[in-house]
Short mmCIF file of C-alpha atoms (C1' of nucleotides) in Angstrom, two decimals:
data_model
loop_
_atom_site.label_atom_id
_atom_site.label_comp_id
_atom_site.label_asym_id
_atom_site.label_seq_id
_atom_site.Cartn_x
_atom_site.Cartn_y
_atom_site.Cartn_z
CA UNK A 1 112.50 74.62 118.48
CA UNK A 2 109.06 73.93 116.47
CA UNK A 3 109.55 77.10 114.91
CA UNK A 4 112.97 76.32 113.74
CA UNK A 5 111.50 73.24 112.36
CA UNK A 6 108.66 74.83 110.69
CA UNK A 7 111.68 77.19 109.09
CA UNK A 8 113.60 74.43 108.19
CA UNK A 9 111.15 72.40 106.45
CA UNK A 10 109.74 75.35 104.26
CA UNK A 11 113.25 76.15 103.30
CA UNK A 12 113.55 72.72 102.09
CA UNK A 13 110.26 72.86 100.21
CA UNK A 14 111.22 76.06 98.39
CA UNK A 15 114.63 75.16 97.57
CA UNK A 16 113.54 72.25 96.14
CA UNK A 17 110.74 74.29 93.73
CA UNK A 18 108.07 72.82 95.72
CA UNK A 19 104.63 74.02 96.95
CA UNK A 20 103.75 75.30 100.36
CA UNK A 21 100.35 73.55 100.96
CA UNK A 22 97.36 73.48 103.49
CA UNK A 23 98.29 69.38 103.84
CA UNK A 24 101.74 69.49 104.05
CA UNK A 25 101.40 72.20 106.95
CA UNK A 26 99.01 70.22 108.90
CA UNK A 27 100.83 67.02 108.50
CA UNK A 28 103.73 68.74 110.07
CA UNK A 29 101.81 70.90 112.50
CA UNK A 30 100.74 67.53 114.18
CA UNK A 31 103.93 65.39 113.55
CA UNK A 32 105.54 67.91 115.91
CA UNK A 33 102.99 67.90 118.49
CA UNK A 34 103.94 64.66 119.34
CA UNK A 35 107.06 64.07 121.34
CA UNK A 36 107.96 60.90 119.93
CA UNK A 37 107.91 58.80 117.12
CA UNK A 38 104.91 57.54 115.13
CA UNK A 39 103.64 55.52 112.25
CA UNK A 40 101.82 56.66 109.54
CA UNK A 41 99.20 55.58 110.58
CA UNK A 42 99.01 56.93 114.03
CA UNK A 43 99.99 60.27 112.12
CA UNK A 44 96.81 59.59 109.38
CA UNK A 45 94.45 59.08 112.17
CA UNK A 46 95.78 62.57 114.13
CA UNK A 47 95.79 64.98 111.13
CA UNK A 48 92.15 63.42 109.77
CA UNK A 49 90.98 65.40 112.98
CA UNK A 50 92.09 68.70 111.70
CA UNK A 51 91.60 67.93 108.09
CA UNK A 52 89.07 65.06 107.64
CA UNK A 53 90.11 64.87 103.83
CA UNK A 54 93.33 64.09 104.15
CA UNK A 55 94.30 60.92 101.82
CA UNK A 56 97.12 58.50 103.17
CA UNK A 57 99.07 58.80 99.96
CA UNK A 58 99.59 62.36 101.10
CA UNK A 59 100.44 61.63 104.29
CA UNK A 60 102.90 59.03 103.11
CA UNK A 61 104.56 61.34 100.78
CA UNK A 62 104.88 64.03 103.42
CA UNK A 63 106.41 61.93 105.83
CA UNK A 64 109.37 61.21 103.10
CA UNK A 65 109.94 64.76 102.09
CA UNK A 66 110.32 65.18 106.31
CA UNK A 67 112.90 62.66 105.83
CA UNK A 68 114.43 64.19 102.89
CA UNK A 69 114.80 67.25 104.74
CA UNK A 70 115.97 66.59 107.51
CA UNK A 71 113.58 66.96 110.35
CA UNK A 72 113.03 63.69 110.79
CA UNK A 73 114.10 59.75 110.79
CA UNK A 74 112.64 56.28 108.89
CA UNK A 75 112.53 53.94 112.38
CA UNK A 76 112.08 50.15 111.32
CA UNK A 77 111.36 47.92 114.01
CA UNK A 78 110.75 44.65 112.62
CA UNK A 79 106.68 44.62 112.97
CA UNK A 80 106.30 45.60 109.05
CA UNK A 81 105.13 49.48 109.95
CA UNK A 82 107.64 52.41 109.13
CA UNK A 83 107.47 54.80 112.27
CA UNK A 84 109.40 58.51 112.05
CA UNK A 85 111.29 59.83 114.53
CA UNK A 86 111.98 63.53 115.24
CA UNK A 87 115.50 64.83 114.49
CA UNK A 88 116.86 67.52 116.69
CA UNK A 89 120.40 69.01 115.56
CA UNK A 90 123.44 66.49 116.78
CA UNK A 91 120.63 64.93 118.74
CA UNK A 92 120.15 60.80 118.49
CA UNK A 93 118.50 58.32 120.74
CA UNK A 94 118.43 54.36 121.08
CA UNK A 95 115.94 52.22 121.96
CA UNK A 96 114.68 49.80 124.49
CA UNK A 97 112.15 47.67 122.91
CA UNK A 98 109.77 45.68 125.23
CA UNK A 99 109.35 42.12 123.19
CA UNK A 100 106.24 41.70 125.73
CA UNK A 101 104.10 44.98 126.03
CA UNK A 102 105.56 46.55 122.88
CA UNK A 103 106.37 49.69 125.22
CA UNK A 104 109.51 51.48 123.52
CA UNK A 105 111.81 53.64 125.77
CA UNK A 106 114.43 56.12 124.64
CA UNK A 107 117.85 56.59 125.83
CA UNK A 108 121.24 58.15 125.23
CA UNK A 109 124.08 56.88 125.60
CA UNK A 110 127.44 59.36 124.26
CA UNK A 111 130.06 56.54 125.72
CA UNK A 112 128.59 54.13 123.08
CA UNK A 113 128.48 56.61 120.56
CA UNK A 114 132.15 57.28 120.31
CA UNK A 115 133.15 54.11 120.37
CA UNK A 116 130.73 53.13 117.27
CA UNK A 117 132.48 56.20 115.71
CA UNK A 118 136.04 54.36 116.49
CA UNK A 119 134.77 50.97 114.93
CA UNK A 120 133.64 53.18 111.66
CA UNK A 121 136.68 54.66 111.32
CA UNK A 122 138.94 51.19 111.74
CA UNK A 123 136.83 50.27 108.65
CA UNK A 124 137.12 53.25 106.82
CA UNK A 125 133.47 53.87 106.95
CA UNK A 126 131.76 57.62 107.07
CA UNK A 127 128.90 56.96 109.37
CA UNK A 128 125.74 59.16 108.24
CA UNK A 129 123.23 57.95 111.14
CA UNK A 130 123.32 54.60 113.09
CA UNK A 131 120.79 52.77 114.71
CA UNK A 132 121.00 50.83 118.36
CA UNK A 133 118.11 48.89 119.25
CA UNK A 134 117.66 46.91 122.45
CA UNK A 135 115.17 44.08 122.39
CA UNK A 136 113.54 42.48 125.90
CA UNK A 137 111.64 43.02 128.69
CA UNK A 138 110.72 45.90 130.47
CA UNK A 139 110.53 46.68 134.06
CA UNK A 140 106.65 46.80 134.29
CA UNK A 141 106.52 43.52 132.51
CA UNK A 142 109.23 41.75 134.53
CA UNK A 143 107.23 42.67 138.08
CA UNK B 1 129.91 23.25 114.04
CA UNK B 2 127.73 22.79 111.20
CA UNK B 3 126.93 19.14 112.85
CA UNK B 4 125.96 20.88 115.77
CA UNK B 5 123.61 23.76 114.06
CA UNK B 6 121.88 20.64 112.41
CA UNK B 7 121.26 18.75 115.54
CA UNK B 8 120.37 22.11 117.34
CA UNK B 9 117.62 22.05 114.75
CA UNK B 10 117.15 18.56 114.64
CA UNK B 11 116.37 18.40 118.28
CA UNK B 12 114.09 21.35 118.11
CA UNK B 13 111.84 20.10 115.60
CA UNK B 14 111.57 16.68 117.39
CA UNK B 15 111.01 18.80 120.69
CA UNK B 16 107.70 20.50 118.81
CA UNK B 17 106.47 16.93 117.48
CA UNK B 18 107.08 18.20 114.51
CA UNK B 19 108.56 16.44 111.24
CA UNK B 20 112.07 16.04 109.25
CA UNK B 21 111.41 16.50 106.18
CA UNK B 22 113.49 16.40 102.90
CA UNK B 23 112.72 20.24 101.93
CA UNK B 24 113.54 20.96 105.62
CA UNK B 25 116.60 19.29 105.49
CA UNK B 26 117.69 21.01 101.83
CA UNK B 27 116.71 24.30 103.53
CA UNK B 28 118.80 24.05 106.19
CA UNK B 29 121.63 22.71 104.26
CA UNK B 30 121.47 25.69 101.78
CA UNK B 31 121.35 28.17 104.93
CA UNK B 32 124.40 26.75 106.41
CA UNK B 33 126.18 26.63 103.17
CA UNK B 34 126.62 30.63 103.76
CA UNK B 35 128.55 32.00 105.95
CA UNK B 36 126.26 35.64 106.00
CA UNK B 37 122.85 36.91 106.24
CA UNK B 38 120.37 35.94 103.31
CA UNK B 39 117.07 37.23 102.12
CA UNK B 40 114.24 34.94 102.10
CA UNK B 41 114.27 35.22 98.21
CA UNK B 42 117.97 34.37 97.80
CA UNK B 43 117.77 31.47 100.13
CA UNK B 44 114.76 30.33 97.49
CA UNK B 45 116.78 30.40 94.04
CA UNK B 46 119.32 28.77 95.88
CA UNK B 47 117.74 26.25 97.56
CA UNK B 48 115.74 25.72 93.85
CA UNK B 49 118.90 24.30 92.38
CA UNK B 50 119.04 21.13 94.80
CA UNK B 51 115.23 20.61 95.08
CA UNK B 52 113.63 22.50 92.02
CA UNK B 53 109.85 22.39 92.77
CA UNK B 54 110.10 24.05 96.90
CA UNK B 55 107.76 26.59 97.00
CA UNK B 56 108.17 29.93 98.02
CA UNK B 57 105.76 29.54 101.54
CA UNK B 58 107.95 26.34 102.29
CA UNK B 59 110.93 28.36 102.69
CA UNK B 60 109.08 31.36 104.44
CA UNK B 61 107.87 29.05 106.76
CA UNK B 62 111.15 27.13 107.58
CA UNK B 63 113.43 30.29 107.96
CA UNK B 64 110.80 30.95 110.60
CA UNK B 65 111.65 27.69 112.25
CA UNK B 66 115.25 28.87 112.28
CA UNK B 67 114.35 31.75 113.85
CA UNK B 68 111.99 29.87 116.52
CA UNK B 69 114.57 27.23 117.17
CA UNK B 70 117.71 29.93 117.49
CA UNK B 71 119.93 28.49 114.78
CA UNK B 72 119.13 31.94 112.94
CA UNK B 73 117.71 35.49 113.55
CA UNK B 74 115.92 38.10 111.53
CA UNK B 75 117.56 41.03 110.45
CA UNK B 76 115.85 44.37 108.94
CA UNK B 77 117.53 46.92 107.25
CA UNK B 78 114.51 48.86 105.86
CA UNK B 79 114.13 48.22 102.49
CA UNK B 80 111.30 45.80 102.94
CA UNK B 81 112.83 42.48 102.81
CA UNK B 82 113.60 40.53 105.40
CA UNK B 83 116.68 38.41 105.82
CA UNK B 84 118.50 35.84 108.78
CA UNK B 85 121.81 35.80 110.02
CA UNK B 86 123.60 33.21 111.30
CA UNK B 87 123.09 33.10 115.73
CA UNK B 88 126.67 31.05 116.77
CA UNK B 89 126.76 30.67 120.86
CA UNK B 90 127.19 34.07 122.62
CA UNK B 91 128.32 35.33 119.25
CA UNK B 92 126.89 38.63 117.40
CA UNK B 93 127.75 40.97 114.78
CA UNK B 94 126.75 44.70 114.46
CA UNK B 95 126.36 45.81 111.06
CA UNK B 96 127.77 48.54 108.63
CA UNK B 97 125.48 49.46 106.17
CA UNK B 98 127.06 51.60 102.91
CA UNK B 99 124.02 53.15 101.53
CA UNK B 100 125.36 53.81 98.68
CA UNK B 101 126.19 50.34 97.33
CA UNK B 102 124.68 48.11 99.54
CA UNK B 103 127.24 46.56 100.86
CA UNK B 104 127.04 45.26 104.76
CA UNK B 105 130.05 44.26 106.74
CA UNK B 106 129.88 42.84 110.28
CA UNK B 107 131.53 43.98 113.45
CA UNK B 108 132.13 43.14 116.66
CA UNK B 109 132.89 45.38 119.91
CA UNK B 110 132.86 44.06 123.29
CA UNK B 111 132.99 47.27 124.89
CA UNK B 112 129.85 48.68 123.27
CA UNK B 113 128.15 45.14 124.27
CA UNK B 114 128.69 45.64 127.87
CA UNK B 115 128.09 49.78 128.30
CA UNK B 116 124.71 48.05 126.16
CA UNK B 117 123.91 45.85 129.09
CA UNK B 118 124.87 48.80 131.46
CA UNK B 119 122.04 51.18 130.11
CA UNK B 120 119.91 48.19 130.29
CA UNK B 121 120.32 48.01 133.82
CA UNK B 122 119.37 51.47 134.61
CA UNK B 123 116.30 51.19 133.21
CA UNK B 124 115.36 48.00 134.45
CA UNK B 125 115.25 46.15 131.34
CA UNK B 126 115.72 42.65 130.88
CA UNK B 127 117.72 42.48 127.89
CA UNK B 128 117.40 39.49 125.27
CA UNK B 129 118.73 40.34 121.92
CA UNK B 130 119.80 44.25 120.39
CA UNK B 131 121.02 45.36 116.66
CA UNK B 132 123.15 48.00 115.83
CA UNK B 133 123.70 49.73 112.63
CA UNK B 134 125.81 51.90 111.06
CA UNK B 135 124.51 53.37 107.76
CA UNK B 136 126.77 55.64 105.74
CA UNK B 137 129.52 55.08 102.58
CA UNK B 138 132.40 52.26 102.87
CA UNK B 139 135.55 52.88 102.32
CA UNK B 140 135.31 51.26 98.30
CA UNK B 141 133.13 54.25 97.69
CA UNK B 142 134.63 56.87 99.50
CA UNK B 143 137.87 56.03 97.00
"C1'" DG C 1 105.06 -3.94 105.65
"C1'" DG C 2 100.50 -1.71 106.21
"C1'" DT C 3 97.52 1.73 108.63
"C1'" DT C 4 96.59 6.10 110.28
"C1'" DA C 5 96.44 10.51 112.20
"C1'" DA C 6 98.85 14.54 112.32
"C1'" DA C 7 102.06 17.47 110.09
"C1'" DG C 8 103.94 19.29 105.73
"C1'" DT C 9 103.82 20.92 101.07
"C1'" DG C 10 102.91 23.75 97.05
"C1'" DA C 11 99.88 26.44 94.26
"C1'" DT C 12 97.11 30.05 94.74
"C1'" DA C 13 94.41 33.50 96.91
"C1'" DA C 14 94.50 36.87 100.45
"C1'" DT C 15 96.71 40.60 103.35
"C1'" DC C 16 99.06 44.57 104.60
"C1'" DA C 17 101.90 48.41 104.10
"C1'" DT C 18 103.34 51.34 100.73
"C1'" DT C 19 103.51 53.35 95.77
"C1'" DT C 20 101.85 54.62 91.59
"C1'" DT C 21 98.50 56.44 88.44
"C1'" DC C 22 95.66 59.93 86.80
"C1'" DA C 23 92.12 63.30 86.40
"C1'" DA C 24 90.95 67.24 88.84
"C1'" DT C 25 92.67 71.12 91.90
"C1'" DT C 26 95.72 74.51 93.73
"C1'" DG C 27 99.80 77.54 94.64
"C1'" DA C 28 103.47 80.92 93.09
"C1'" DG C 29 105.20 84.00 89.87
"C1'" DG C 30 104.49 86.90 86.13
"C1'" DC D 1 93.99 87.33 86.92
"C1'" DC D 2 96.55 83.56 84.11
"C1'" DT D 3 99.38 79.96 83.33
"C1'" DC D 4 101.70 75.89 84.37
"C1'" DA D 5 103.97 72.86 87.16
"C1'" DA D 6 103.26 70.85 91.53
"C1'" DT D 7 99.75 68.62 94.53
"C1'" DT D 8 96.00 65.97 95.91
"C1'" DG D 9 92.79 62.06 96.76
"C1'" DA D 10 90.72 57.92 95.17
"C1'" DA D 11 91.54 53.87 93.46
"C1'" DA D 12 94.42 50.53 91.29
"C1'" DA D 13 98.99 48.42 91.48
"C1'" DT D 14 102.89 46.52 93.77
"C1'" DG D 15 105.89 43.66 96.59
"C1'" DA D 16 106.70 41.04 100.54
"C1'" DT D 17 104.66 37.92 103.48
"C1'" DT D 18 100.84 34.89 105.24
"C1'" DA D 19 96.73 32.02 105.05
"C1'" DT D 20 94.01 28.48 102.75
"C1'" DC D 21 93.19 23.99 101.20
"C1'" DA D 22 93.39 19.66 98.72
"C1'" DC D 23 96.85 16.44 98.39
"C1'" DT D 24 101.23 14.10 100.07
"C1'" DT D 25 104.46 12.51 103.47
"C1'" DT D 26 106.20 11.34 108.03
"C1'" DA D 27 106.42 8.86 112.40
"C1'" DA D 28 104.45 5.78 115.46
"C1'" DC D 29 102.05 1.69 116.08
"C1'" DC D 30 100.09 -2.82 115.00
#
DNA sequence: GGTTAAAGTGATAATCATTTTCAATTGAGG
DNA sequence: CCTCAATTGAAAATGATTATCACTTTAACC
């Protein structure tokens, strides 16, 4: 599954004339060691431990070409940092969003996801992605 | 219903010990006087052509208010500006998003509301507001 | 109506995340 | 190995939003 990612994001790179570089593999090598999503930041701080000279500009322009390709997601969730999710193949979660401890659970939910592709269609709209986002309090905090 | 948005807000400010003022008022006025989501920067120019010397941090600050007292609610849809909807009683819209003009439309779906709530439940969450999105190409520019 | 303390305002400076710039470096193909 | 376009990192620039602060206004009280 990382490999096919790996694959998939080099094919990108060379079908789009660009370089294969010691950054851009390390950025990647430790977005996908992470399960979920992160921020840049959280990213910036992770790869400076396996290449101390990494600048943030790169990192930000990494994370877009992972968007551009593909592999992964722009998350916005209102606090003013972009986050990136990883995209698996006709995989998508949602998310619970504790307003208290900031603790954010995924979840799936295929029911829901036909019927947004029902409301699309009664509008004539081609859905590319969709976001659900559910904002509150989560079991820990509510004990 | 108007009449009661302005006493909603009315009552909250008083509630805070806080004051009515004229910019308040015109701020409010101009946010009511639209029936959709605005950015903080179009709410500005428009609020400029009743009372010409509000400042930009006034109406930051008030649309905050709105937002604190529940007349409005802040919407993101990830290109870095921030705008408020309108929050009617138990109402709320979902949004389409063409991302190829821009253009947002609002929905609503019962269904998806409650199977929302449902998922919730299951992971004992405590539920207090949620946004959906749909992002893809309307039907103008699919023509 | 005048007094006053607390809240509000507006101009401006400050922040914060993100982009751009640019000189120096590096990768891929010939 | 050479060349050239792509890449990088540091630092400056940007754009949205927030904080600061001297001055003004509101609401309550006398």
């Amino acid at each position: 599954m990382k490999r096919s990612k790996k694959k998939l994001f080099q094919e990108f790179i060379a079908s789009k004339g660009l370089k294969s570089t010691r950054q851009r593999d390390t950025v990647l090598e430790c977005f996908l060691s992470s399960d979920h999503h992160m921020s840049t930041e959280d990213l910036y701080l992770k790869v400076r431990g396996k290449y101390p000279t990494i600048g943030y500009a790169t990192v930000y322009r990494t994370l877009k070409l992972f968007a551009e390709s593909g592999i992964a997601r722009e998350i916005h969730f209102g606090d003013g940092q972009t986050r990136y999710e990883h995209v698996a193949e006709g995989e998508h979660h949602d998310h619970l969003i504790c307003t208290r401890c900031g603790a954010v659970t995924e979840f799936e939910n295929e029911t829901i996801e036909r019927l947004q592709a029902e409301v699309a269609e009664q509008f004539g709209f081609e859905v590319a992605t969709h976001k659900l986002e559910l904002y509150g309090i989560c079991s820990k905090c509510r004990e």
